[in-house]
Amino acid sequence: MSAHDAPGNALSSWMRGDGPSSDVVLSSRIRLARNLSDVPYPPRMDRAAAEGVVARVAEALRGWVDESGRPLRIVRLDALSPLERQVMVEKHLTSPAHIRQAVGALALSEDESISVMINEEDHVRIQCLAAGLQLRPALDRALRLDSALAERLPWAFDAEWGHLTTCPTNVGTGLRASVMVHLPGLAMANQIQGILMTLSNNGMTARGLYGEGSQAVGNLYQISNAQSLGRAEGEIVQRMEEAVRQLADRERSVRERLLNQMGETLKDRIWRAYAVLAHARRISSAEAMELCSLLRLGIDLHILPQLDAKVFNELIVATRPAFLQHWTGQEAGPDERDIKRAALIRAALRRAEARAS
Amino acid sequence: MCEECGQRPATVHVTRRVNGHQTEMHLCAQCAMEKGEIGPLMQSPAWMLEQFLSALGGFGPGSPSAAPAAAPARPGAAGRCPACGLPFQEFARTGMLGCANCYEAFRRELGPAIRRIHGAARHVGHRPPDGPAPRPVAGTRGLAGAAPSPGAPESTAERVARLRAELQKAVAEERYEDAARLRDEIRALTKE
Ligand SMILES: [Zn+2]
Ligand SMILES: [Zn+2]
């Protein structure tokens, strides 16, 4: 993979659709926020200081290799086109705030499961991604990289408040652990609000992944820890994994019940979603997300045996506006995008069916 | 801007369908909570920040109701961080600190707000190697003598020795999470 391939492939390997509890938990993400003690934080640093941070972090990463024995590749943001940067955001390799920075860089592992954002809101944000429910392994990998960097860089650290982040909402561990979950069953059963409330009473936050505020598109939610100070990383992650496992059990039992109580109606909705995705000539991002959610439910309930879970992740990333534009290789307008999106979806479904047969 | 109070930024967007008629509301997190539109902890990072700023005690943009009517001027509140020059007032507006030393400069103002949003006041968990001195000033002088000469790659034997020392320290300090991780790391290295 070269730096320029990263925006081109729809799927990073961590998004291939497997992993523990992958029928409900699509992916796990760990983020550790770190800062240098001797440089102003990103909101207050000048260009020279920002360049200095990029150089020092890149130097500190030299010689470090991931589990597969490969080094991270440093990609400067200004070496990417605006569109390529947006695609990196849609692939969750970086953030909207990061790509707005004047001087920033990204260190990526070959499989795109590790990305280090340099000069985001904090000087360094280590991010590890994994398929399914794998917060603990992702945390271990992130801490391993953090330990290596901490030997070479003077982290801003305080005996009382731990890692000193730019925003005090992240102090302590600097940890944000998140899982992306797909909850079509609980959504159909109108149980989402109650679930979100329960999670929130247990120190977690939940929000719709692509929608605004509490609205979710495609029944995709991101659940994260709310507090970063006062509990060890391992404990934060363990509590979350337990809660998410319970949530997944509940989603599964609701799906079972839906299938028993309204089997034919549910099957009809799923096959209709499939039919539209397989044949439509024009489709909006929102409609595609909704139908993909039903498609995924059909795959998990073995109603659509001709498809595998991978196609869902492929479609979710590939139907986002910037990726689509990158894929089509031209500056497409919204109407043209809807036509291209439909074509892309049809092609992906044909490929998936060829894989299965 | 929030449709209810007209004071805070709208961070919660509620869509309702009543008799096929769609209405939208744009609220700040606080008004959304008071109207029962969101649960107490369905917090976006923006919401957490808003809570933090209001916990700063009336210096933030939010929550006039949360601030005592005549809050006495506090020493740090008019000041600046001596290291980076960030005025406290600017921090109270943005929630972004300017450098590591800001935490020292505004320690008294930050303490209660940090405790309120995290429900804790003390870090537990991973630490940089060497651990901090009892009360370090995370200032702009760098971390003297903390890192081994950068660039010199560590041999496996050196690494194991260092990890063993860290393990002992972790056990002594009752950081069992860290101890378990170090033990596993040592095992993995000595198995090879
Ligand atoms: Zn309001
Ligand atoms: Zn400062």
mmCIF file of N, CA and C in Angstrom, chain A residues 34 36-41 43-44 121 136 140 143 146-147 150-173 193 196-197 200-207 212-215 226-235, chain B residues 11 13 15 37 39-43 48-49 52 84-87 90-91 95-100 103-104 107 110-111 114 117-129 132-136 138-143 147-148 150-152 154 159 162 177 181:
data_model
loop_
_atom_site.group_PDB
_atom_site.id
_atom_site.type_symbol
_atom_site.label_atom_id
_atom_site.label_comp_id
_atom_site.label_asym_id
_atom_site.label_seq_id
_atom_site.Cartn_x
_atom_site.Cartn_y
_atom_site.Cartn_z
ATOM 1 N N ARG A 34 -2.370 12.456 23.694
ATOM 2 C CA ARG A 34 -1.084 12.761 24.340
ATOM 3 C C ARG A 34 -0.581 14.121 23.861
ATOM 4 N N LEU A 36 2.999 16.979 24.097
ATOM 5 C CA LEU A 36 4.361 17.264 24.529
ATOM 6 C C LEU A 36 4.296 18.321 25.626
ATOM 7 N N SER A 37 5.162 18.161 26.647
ATOM 8 C CA SER A 37 5.097 19.096 27.764
ATOM 9 C C SER A 37 5.784 20.419 27.451
ATOM 10 N N ASP A 38 6.571 20.460 26.393
ATOM 11 C CA ASP A 38 7.399 21.645 26.168
ATOM 12 C C ASP A 38 7.019 22.452 24.925
ATOM 13 N N VAL A 39 5.845 22.217 24.396
ATOM 14 C CA VAL A 39 5.383 22.957 23.220
ATOM 15 C C VAL A 39 3.942 23.390 23.491
ATOM 16 N N PRO A 40 3.564 24.629 23.086
ATOM 17 C CA PRO A 40 2.155 25.003 23.251
ATOM 18 C C PRO A 40 1.240 23.994 22.550
ATOM 19 N N TYR A 41 0.022 23.848 23.062
ATOM 20 C CA TYR A 41 -0.921 22.902 22.478
ATOM 21 C C TYR A 41 -1.380 23.391 21.100
ATOM 22 N N PRO A 43 -4.055 24.432 19.591
ATOM 23 C CA PRO A 43 -4.774 25.690 19.345
ATOM 24 C C PRO A 43 -3.895 26.937 19.506
ATOM 25 N N ARG A 44 -2.759 26.835 20.199
ATOM 26 C CA ARG A 44 -1.931 28.014 20.460
ATOM 27 C C ARG A 44 -0.538 27.927 19.871
ATOM 28 N N GLU A 121 -6.487 17.970 17.849
ATOM 29 C CA GLU A 121 -6.728 18.857 18.994
ATOM 30 C C GLU A 121 -5.581 18.724 20.002
ATOM 31 N N ARG A 136 -10.246 -4.602 24.068
ATOM 32 C CA ARG A 136 -9.052 -4.934 24.859
ATOM 33 C C ARG A 136 -7.812 -5.113 23.977
ATOM 34 N N ASP A 140 -4.465 -2.733 24.107
ATOM 35 C CA ASP A 140 -3.099 -3.215 24.326
ATOM 36 C C ASP A 140 -2.152 -2.715 23.236
ATOM 37 N N LEU A 143 -1.517 1.040 23.833
ATOM 38 C CA LEU A 143 -0.626 1.298 24.973
ATOM 39 C C LEU A 143 0.809 0.903 24.640
ATOM 40 N N ASP A 146 2.089 3.739 22.732
ATOM 41 C CA ASP A 146 2.258 4.868 23.653
ATOM 42 C C ASP A 146 3.531 4.709 24.478
ATOM 43 N N SER A 147 3.772 3.488 24.986
ATOM 44 C CA SER A 147 4.966 3.258 25.797
ATOM 45 C C SER A 147 6.229 3.555 25.002
ATOM 46 N N ALA A 150 6.549 7.283 24.639
ATOM 47 C CA ALA A 150 6.820 7.934 25.927
ATOM 48 C C ALA A 150 8.296 7.841 26.300
ATOM 49 N N GLU A 151 8.997 6.869 25.741
ATOM 50 C CA GLU A 151 10.426 6.777 26.024
ATOM 51 C C GLU A 151 11.213 7.845 25.285
ATOM 52 N N ARG A 152 10.651 8.347 24.239
ATOM 53 C CA ARG A 152 11.397 9.291 23.415
ATOM 54 C C ARG A 152 10.846 10.704 23.460
ATOM 55 N N LEU A 153 9.613 10.856 23.909
ATOM 56 C CA LEU A 153 8.988 12.176 23.915
ATOM 57 C C LEU A 153 8.543 12.519 25.337
ATOM 58 N N PRO A 154 8.704 13.783 25.741
ATOM 59 C CA PRO A 154 8.291 14.163 27.100
ATOM 60 C C PRO A 154 6.797 14.426 27.173
ATOM 61 N N TRP A 155 6.021 13.409 27.472
ATOM 62 C CA TRP A 155 4.563 13.584 27.568
ATOM 63 C C TRP A 155 4.208 14.543 28.699
ATOM 64 N N ALA A 156 3.225 15.376 28.455
ATOM 65 C CA ALA A 156 2.701 16.255 29.506
ATOM 66 C C ALA A 156 1.901 15.383 30.462
ATOM 67 N N PHE A 157 2.412 15.252 31.690
ATOM 68 C CA PHE A 157 1.802 14.324 32.641
ATOM 69 C C PHE A 157 1.851 14.925 34.028
ATOM 70 N N ASP A 158 0.798 14.720 34.781
ATOM 71 C CA ASP A 158 0.680 15.302 36.107
ATOM 72 C C ASP A 158 0.311 14.178 37.073
ATOM 73 N N ALA A 159 0.926 14.203 38.268
ATOM 74 C CA ALA A 159 0.694 13.111 39.216
ATOM 75 C C ALA A 159 -0.785 13.006 39.578
ATOM 76 N N GLU A 160 -1.465 14.137 39.652
ATOM 77 C CA GLU A 160 -2.851 14.131 40.071
ATOM 78 C C GLU A 160 -3.799 13.862 38.899
ATOM 79 N N TRP A 161 -3.591 14.564 37.795
ATOM 80 C CA TRP A 161 -4.553 14.530 36.691
ATOM 81 C C TRP A 161 -4.102 13.682 35.505
ATOM 82 N N GLY A 162 -2.955 13.014 35.632
ATOM 83 C CA GLY A 162 -2.529 12.115 34.562
ATOM 84 C C GLY A 162 -2.109 12.852 33.303
ATOM 85 N N HIS A 163 -2.464 12.318 32.153
ATOM 86 C CA HIS A 163 -2.086 12.942 30.887
ATOM 87 C C HIS A 163 -2.852 14.241 30.705
ATOM 88 N N LEU A 164 -2.115 15.304 30.422
ATOM 89 C CA LEU A 164 -2.717 16.633 30.344
ATOM 90 C C LEU A 164 -3.082 16.949 28.901
ATOM 91 N N THR A 165 -4.369 16.915 28.628
ATOM 92 C CA THR A 165 -4.842 17.074 27.259
ATOM 93 C C THR A 165 -5.254 18.518 27.002
ATOM 94 N N THR A 166 -5.453 18.845 25.735
ATOM 95 C CA THR A 166 -5.836 20.211 25.392
ATOM 96 C C THR A 166 -7.178 20.562 26.023
ATOM 97 N N CYS A 167 -8.126 19.652 25.930
ATOM 98 C CA CYS A 167 -9.431 19.890 26.561
ATOM 99 C C CYS A 167 -9.516 19.039 27.832
ATOM 100 N N PRO A 168 -9.889 19.661 28.958
ATOM 101 C CA PRO A 168 -9.917 18.918 30.225
ATOM 102 C C PRO A 168 -10.944 17.784 30.252
ATOM 103 N N THR A 169 -11.813 17.688 29.241
ATOM 104 C CA THR A 169 -12.748 16.563 29.204
ATOM 105 C C THR A 169 -12.015 15.256 28.893
ATOM 106 N N ASN A 170 -10.740 15.342 28.467
ATOM 107 C CA ASN A 170 -9.988 14.124 28.121
ATOM 108 C C ASN A 170 -8.839 13.799 29.078
ATOM 109 N N VAL A 171 -8.676 14.563 30.167
ATOM 110 C CA VAL A 171 -7.495 14.351 31.021
ATOM 111 C C VAL A 171 -7.521 12.969 31.660
ATOM 112 N N GLY A 172 -6.369 12.594 32.214
ATOM 113 C CA GLY A 172 -6.241 11.306 32.896
ATOM 114 C C GLY A 172 -5.656 10.277 31.953
ATOM 115 N N THR A 173 -6.505 9.346 31.552
ATOM 116 C CA THR A 173 -6.026 8.322 30.623
ATOM 117 C C THR A 173 -5.922 8.862 29.202
ATOM 118 N N GLN A 193 -34.312 4.368 22.634
ATOM 119 C CA GLN A 193 -34.179 5.429 23.642
ATOM 120 C C GLN A 193 -33.873 4.862 25.021
ATOM 121 N N LEU A 196 -30.245 3.660 25.188
ATOM 122 C CA LEU A 196 -29.286 4.763 25.262
ATOM 123 C C LEU A 196 -29.276 5.338 26.667
ATOM 124 N N MET A 197 -30.455 5.407 27.274
ATOM 125 C CA MET A 197 -30.556 5.930 28.634
ATOM 126 C C MET A 197 -29.798 5.022 29.612
ATOM 127 N N SER A 200 -26.170 5.448 29.252
ATOM 128 C CA SER A 200 -25.696 6.722 29.774
ATOM 129 C C SER A 200 -25.675 6.730 31.290
ATOM 130 N N ASN A 201 -26.559 5.970 31.904
ATOM 131 C CA ASN A 201 -26.507 5.896 33.358
ATOM 132 C C ASN A 201 -25.313 5.093 33.843
ATOM 133 N N ASN A 202 -24.641 4.431 32.930
ATOM 134 C CA ASN A 202 -23.467 3.644 33.300
ATOM 135 C C ASN A 202 -22.174 4.232 32.748
ATOM 136 N N GLY A 203 -22.172 5.530 32.581
ATOM 137 C CA GLY A 203 -20.928 6.208 32.203
ATOM 138 C C GLY A 203 -20.551 6.094 30.745
ATOM 139 N N MET A 204 -21.536 5.816 29.891
ATOM 140 C CA MET A 204 -21.236 5.731 28.469
ATOM 141 C C MET A 204 -22.092 6.724 27.689
ATOM 142 N N THR A 205 -21.632 7.110 26.537
ATOM 143 C CA THR A 205 -22.416 7.996 25.697
ATOM 144 C C THR A 205 -22.721 7.255 24.410
ATOM 145 N N ALA A 206 -23.867 7.538 23.836
ATOM 146 C CA ALA A 206 -24.218 6.899 22.574
ATOM 147 C C ALA A 206 -24.761 7.944 21.634
ATOM 148 N N ARG A 207 -24.370 7.855 20.388
ATOM 149 C CA ARG A 207 -24.945 8.789 19.415
ATOM 150 C C ARG A 207 -25.052 8.110 18.060
ATOM 151 N N GLU A 212 -27.503 13.515 12.725
ATOM 152 C CA GLU A 212 -27.252 14.690 13.553
ATOM 153 C C GLU A 212 -27.803 14.431 14.942
ATOM 154 N N GLY A 213 -27.132 14.878 15.961
ATOM 155 C CA GLY A 213 -27.655 14.748 17.318
ATOM 156 C C GLY A 213 -27.986 13.310 17.649
ATOM 157 N N SER A 214 -29.225 13.076 18.122
ATOM 158 C CA SER A 214 -29.561 11.725 18.545
ATOM 159 C C SER A 214 -30.172 10.914 17.406
ATOM 160 N N GLN A 215 -30.234 11.485 16.202
ATOM 161 C CA GLN A 215 -30.797 10.740 15.075
ATOM 162 C C GLN A 215 -29.754 9.862 14.420
ATOM 163 N N ALA A 226 -17.679 7.990 28.738
ATOM 164 C CA ALA A 226 -17.861 9.432 28.923
ATOM 165 C C ALA A 226 -16.705 10.050 29.696
ATOM 166 N N GLN A 227 -16.205 9.346 30.691
ATOM 167 C CA GLN A 227 -15.166 9.912 31.551
ATOM 168 C C GLN A 227 -13.810 9.258 31.277
ATOM 169 N N SER A 228 -12.763 10.055 31.391
ATOM 170 C CA SER A 228 -11.422 9.533 31.119
ATOM 171 C C SER A 228 -10.527 9.547 32.353
ATOM 172 N N LEU A 229 -11.009 10.103 33.448
ATOM 173 C CA LEU A 229 -10.172 10.242 34.650
ATOM 174 C C LEU A 229 -10.742 9.406 35.793
ATOM 175 N N GLY A 230 -9.832 8.750 36.553
ATOM 176 C CA GLY A 230 -10.276 8.087 37.787
ATOM 177 C C GLY A 230 -10.397 6.582 37.681
ATOM 178 N N ARG A 231 -10.349 6.043 36.470
ATOM 179 C CA ARG A 231 -10.346 4.591 36.301
ATOM 180 C C ARG A 231 -9.233 4.210 35.356
ATOM 181 N N ALA A 232 -8.617 3.030 35.618
ATOM 182 C CA ALA A 232 -7.544 2.567 34.748
ATOM 183 C C ALA A 232 -8.124 2.186 33.387
ATOM 184 N N GLU A 233 -7.267 2.278 32.374
ATOM 185 C CA GLU A 233 -7.689 1.985 31.005
ATOM 186 C C GLU A 233 -8.368 0.629 30.906
ATOM 187 N N GLY A 234 -7.731 -0.376 31.528
ATOM 188 C CA GLY A 234 -8.257 -1.738 31.447
ATOM 189 C C GLY A 234 -9.650 -1.845 32.037
ATOM 190 N N GLU A 235 -9.882 -1.108 33.097
ATOM 191 C CA GLU A 235 -11.190 -1.184 33.744
ATOM 192 C C GLU A 235 -12.264 -0.487 32.897
ATOM 193 N N THR B 11 -27.036 22.143 20.211
ATOM 194 C CA THR B 11 -26.258 20.942 19.917
ATOM 195 C C THR B 11 -27.155 19.717 19.776
ATOM 196 N N HIS B 13 -30.677 18.200 18.033
ATOM 197 C CA HIS B 13 -31.676 18.455 16.993
ATOM 198 C C HIS B 13 -32.726 17.358 17.068
ATOM 199 N N THR B 15 -36.285 15.730 15.777
ATOM 200 C CA THR B 15 -37.293 15.699 14.719
ATOM 201 C C THR B 15 -38.500 14.917 15.210
ATOM 202 N N GLU B 37 -35.844 15.661 26.312
ATOM 203 C CA GLU B 37 -35.543 15.157 24.979
ATOM 204 C C GLU B 37 -34.324 14.234 24.968
ATOM 205 N N GLY B 39 -31.391 11.953 27.538
ATOM 206 C CA GLY B 39 -31.086 11.434 28.857
ATOM 207 C C GLY B 39 -29.927 12.188 29.470
ATOM 208 N N PRO B 40 -29.690 11.961 30.736
ATOM 209 C CA PRO B 40 -28.680 12.738 31.448
ATOM 210 C C PRO B 40 -27.268 12.548 30.888
ATOM 211 N N LEU B 41 -27.031 11.428 30.253
ATOM 212 C CA LEU B 41 -25.643 11.231 29.832
ATOM 213 C C LEU B 41 -25.496 10.909 28.349
ATOM 214 N N MET B 42 -26.491 11.276 27.558
ATOM 215 C CA MET B 42 -26.299 11.079 26.119
ATOM 216 C C MET B 42 -25.422 12.202 25.616
ATOM 217 N N GLN B 43 -24.204 12.205 26.119
ATOM 218 C CA GLN B 43 -23.386 13.384 25.938
ATOM 219 C C GLN B 43 -22.542 13.298 24.692
ATOM 220 N N MET B 48 -20.284 17.550 26.883
ATOM 221 C CA MET B 48 -19.347 17.420 28.003
ATOM 222 C C MET B 48 -18.630 18.743 28.234
ATOM 223 N N LEU B 49 -18.222 19.341 27.131
ATOM 224 C CA LEU B 49 -17.482 20.589 27.226
ATOM 225 C C LEU B 49 -18.367 21.690 27.810
ATOM 226 N N PHE B 52 -18.551 21.233 31.382
ATOM 227 C CA PHE B 52 -17.306 21.628 32.016
ATOM 228 C C PHE B 52 -17.240 23.139 32.178
ATOM 229 N N CYS B 84 2.436 30.117 28.372
ATOM 230 C CA CYS B 84 1.962 30.306 26.994
ATOM 231 C C CYS B 84 1.166 31.599 26.822
ATOM 232 N N GLY B 85 0.843 32.276 27.924
ATOM 233 C CA GLY B 85 0.147 33.555 27.822
ATOM 234 C C GLY B 85 -1.355 33.448 27.650
ATOM 235 N N LEU B 86 -1.909 32.236 27.728
ATOM 236 C CA LEU B 86 -3.355 32.083 27.552
ATOM 237 C C LEU B 86 -4.106 32.789 28.684
ATOM 238 N N PRO B 87 -5.008 33.748 28.349
ATOM 239 C CA PRO B 87 -5.809 34.356 29.413
ATOM 240 C C PRO B 87 -6.864 33.349 29.887
ATOM 241 N N GLU B 90 -10.129 33.441 28.114
ATOM 242 C CA GLU B 90 -10.246 32.801 26.803
ATOM 243 C C GLU B 90 -10.502 31.304 26.967
ATOM 244 N N PHE B 91 -9.807 30.700 27.927
ATOM 245 C CA PHE B 91 -10.051 29.280 28.201
ATOM 246 C C PHE B 91 -11.503 29.048 28.601
ATOM 247 N N GLY B 95 -12.724 26.379 26.249
ATOM 248 C CA GLY B 95 -12.497 25.073 26.859
ATOM 249 C C GLY B 95 -11.189 24.438 26.430
ATOM 250 N N MET B 96 -10.380 25.165 25.674
ATOM 251 C CA MET B 96 -9.104 24.620 25.202
ATOM 252 C C MET B 96 -7.959 25.278 25.973
ATOM 253 N N LEU B 97 -7.099 24.450 26.559
ATOM 254 C CA LEU B 97 -5.943 24.997 27.255
ATOM 255 C C LEU B 97 -4.816 25.244 26.272
ATOM 256 N N GLY B 98 -3.851 26.095 26.695
ATOM 257 C CA GLY B 98 -2.807 26.519 25.771
ATOM 258 C C GLY B 98 -1.527 25.724 25.840
ATOM 259 N N CYS B 99 -1.251 25.128 27.000
ATOM 260 C CA CYS B 99 -0.036 24.332 27.128
ATOM 261 C C CYS B 99 -0.151 23.494 28.401
ATOM 262 N N ALA B 100 0.842 22.621 28.610
ATOM 263 C CA ALA B 100 0.796 21.749 29.784
ATOM 264 C C ALA B 100 0.819 22.566 31.074
ATOM 265 N N TYR B 103 -2.372 23.888 33.254
ATOM 266 C CA TYR B 103 -3.001 23.117 34.331
ATOM 267 C C TYR B 103 -2.471 23.563 35.690
ATOM 268 N N GLU B 104 -1.166 23.920 35.716
ATOM 269 C CA GLU B 104 -0.572 24.403 36.954
ATOM 270 C C GLU B 104 -1.078 25.817 37.253
ATOM 271 N N ARG B 107 -4.771 25.675 38.313
ATOM 272 C CA ARG B 107 -5.098 24.463 39.070
ATOM 273 C C ARG B 107 -6.330 24.649 39.959
ATOM 274 N N LEU B 110 -9.519 24.859 37.817
ATOM 275 C CA LEU B 110 -9.828 23.634 37.064
ATOM 276 C C LEU B 110 -10.307 22.504 37.968
ATOM 277 N N GLY B 111 -9.742 22.439 39.182
ATOM 278 C CA GLY B 111 -9.994 21.296 40.066
ATOM 279 C C GLY B 111 -11.459 20.905 40.200
ATOM 280 N N ILE B 114 -13.068 19.716 36.844
ATOM 281 C CA ILE B 114 -12.589 18.396 36.422
ATOM 282 C C ILE B 114 -13.270 17.309 37.246
ATOM 283 N N ILE B 117 -17.042 16.815 36.061
ATOM 284 C CA ILE B 117 -17.388 16.086 34.829
ATOM 285 C C ILE B 117 -16.868 14.658 34.831
ATOM 286 N N HIS B 118 -15.755 14.389 35.537
ATOM 287 C CA HIS B 118 -15.231 13.021 35.527
ATOM 288 C C HIS B 118 -15.708 12.209 36.722
ATOM 289 N N GLY B 119 -16.261 12.877 37.713
ATOM 290 C CA GLY B 119 -16.671 12.169 38.915
ATOM 291 C C GLY B 119 -15.482 11.606 39.660
ATOM 292 N N ALA B 120 -14.302 12.130 39.397
ATOM 293 C CA ALA B 120 -13.077 11.657 40.047
ATOM 294 C C ALA B 120 -12.068 12.780 39.990
ATOM 295 N N ALA B 121 -11.056 12.705 40.836
ATOM 296 C CA ALA B 121 -10.090 13.799 40.866
ATOM 297 C C ALA B 121 -8.661 13.282 40.733
ATOM 298 N N ARG B 122 -8.494 11.991 40.545
ATOM 299 C CA ARG B 122 -7.146 11.450 40.535
ATOM 300 C C ARG B 122 -6.967 10.432 39.432
ATOM 301 N N HIS B 123 -5.847 10.578 38.710
ATOM 302 C CA HIS B 123 -5.562 9.660 37.619
ATOM 303 C C HIS B 123 -5.184 8.278 38.135
ATOM 304 N N VAL B 124 -5.752 7.265 37.495
ATOM 305 C CA VAL B 124 -5.368 5.880 37.752
ATOM 306 C C VAL B 124 -5.063 5.283 36.386
ATOM 307 N N GLY B 125 -3.975 4.526 36.294
ATOM 308 C CA GLY B 125 -3.706 3.866 35.019
ATOM 309 C C GLY B 125 -2.321 4.137 34.486
ATOM 310 N N HIS B 126 -2.228 4.030 33.160
ATOM 311 C CA HIS B 126 -0.943 4.099 32.471
ATOM 312 C C HIS B 126 -0.197 5.397 32.755
ATOM 313 N N ARG B 127 1.125 5.272 32.925
ATOM 314 C CA ARG B 127 1.980 6.440 33.146
ATOM 315 C C ARG B 127 3.169 6.364 32.211
ATOM 316 N N PRO B 128 3.743 7.522 31.923
ATOM 317 C CA PRO B 128 4.976 7.488 31.139
ATOM 318 C C PRO B 128 6.070 6.796 31.964
ATOM 319 N N PRO B 129 7.116 6.259 31.321
ATOM 320 C CA PRO B 129 8.177 5.590 32.070
ATOM 321 C C PRO B 129 8.809 6.559 33.062
ATOM 322 N N PRO B 132 6.070 10.178 37.305
ATOM 323 C CA PRO B 132 6.345 11.574 37.578
ATOM 324 C C PRO B 132 6.992 11.725 38.954
ATOM 325 N N ALA B 133 7.676 12.807 39.140
ATOM 326 C CA ALA B 133 8.149 13.165 40.471
ATOM 327 C C ALA B 133 6.923 13.434 41.317
ATOM 328 N N PRO B 134 7.034 13.446 42.655
ATOM 329 C CA PRO B 134 5.867 13.600 43.509
ATOM 330 C C PRO B 134 4.927 14.726 43.074
ATOM 331 N N ARG B 135 5.495 15.842 42.684
ATOM 332 C CA ARG B 135 4.622 16.917 42.240
ATOM 333 C C ARG B 135 5.313 17.704 41.127
ATOM 334 N N PRO B 136 5.217 17.160 39.938
ATOM 335 C CA PRO B 136 5.971 17.786 38.847
ATOM 336 C C PRO B 136 5.266 19.033 38.345
ATOM 337 N N ALA B 138 4.530 20.390 35.138
ATOM 338 C CA ALA B 138 4.607 20.047 33.717
ATOM 339 C C ALA B 138 4.735 21.332 32.946
ATOM 340 N N GLY B 139 5.921 21.881 32.939
ATOM 341 C CA GLY B 139 6.102 23.218 32.382
ATOM 342 C C GLY B 139 6.690 23.182 31.001
ATOM 343 N N THR B 140 7.371 24.222 30.647
ATOM 344 C CA THR B 140 7.916 24.329 29.305
ATOM 345 C C THR B 140 9.394 23.984 29.270
ATOM 346 N N ARG B 141 9.903 23.433 30.377
ATOM 347 C CA ARG B 141 11.338 23.159 30.397
ATOM 348 C C ARG B 141 11.688 21.780 29.841
ATOM 349 N N GLY B 142 10.684 21.032 29.466
ATOM 350 C CA GLY B 142 10.947 19.684 28.980
ATOM 351 C C GLY B 142 11.057 18.756 30.158
ATOM 352 N N LEU B 143 11.256 17.486 29.866
ATOM 353 C CA LEU B 143 11.291 16.502 30.930
ATOM 354 C C LEU B 143 12.743 16.072 31.078
ATOM 355 N N ALA B 147 13.915 10.525 29.219
ATOM 356 C CA ALA B 147 14.041 9.573 28.122
ATOM 357 C C ALA B 147 15.484 9.122 27.967
ATOM 358 N N PRO B 148 15.676 7.848 27.601
ATOM 359 C CA PRO B 148 17.016 7.415 27.270
ATOM 360 C C PRO B 148 17.431 8.098 25.961
ATOM 361 N N PRO B 150 17.628 9.344 22.693
ATOM 362 C CA PRO B 150 16.723 8.954 21.639
ATOM 363 C C PRO B 150 17.490 8.386 20.453
ATOM 364 N N GLY B 151 16.878 7.442 19.775
ATOM 365 C CA GLY B 151 17.502 6.907 18.581
ATOM 366 C C GLY B 151 18.307 5.664 18.861
ATOM 367 N N ALA B 152 18.861 5.516 20.100
ATOM 368 C CA ALA B 152 19.622 4.312 20.407
ATOM 369 C C ALA B 152 18.649 3.163 20.621
ATOM 370 N N GLU B 154 16.955 -0.198 21.762
ATOM 371 C CA GLU B 154 17.125 -0.942 22.988
ATOM 372 C C GLU B 154 17.256 -2.428 22.631
ATOM 373 N N ARG B 159 15.509 -4.248 27.347
ATOM 374 C CA ARG B 159 14.081 -4.008 27.425
ATOM 375 C C ARG B 159 13.465 -4.845 28.561
ATOM 376 N N ARG B 162 14.395 -3.390 31.861
ATOM 377 C CA ARG B 162 13.637 -2.179 32.156
ATOM 378 C C ARG B 162 12.195 -2.525 32.542
ATOM 379 N N GLU B 177 -3.248 -3.286 37.026
ATOM 380 C CA GLU B 177 -3.494 -3.295 35.582
ATOM 381 C C GLU B 177 -2.169 -3.231 34.830
ATOM 382 N N ARG B 181 -0.026 -6.093 32.553
ATOM 383 C CA ARG B 181 0.401 -5.811 31.179
ATOM 384 C C ARG B 181 1.905 -6.003 31.040
#
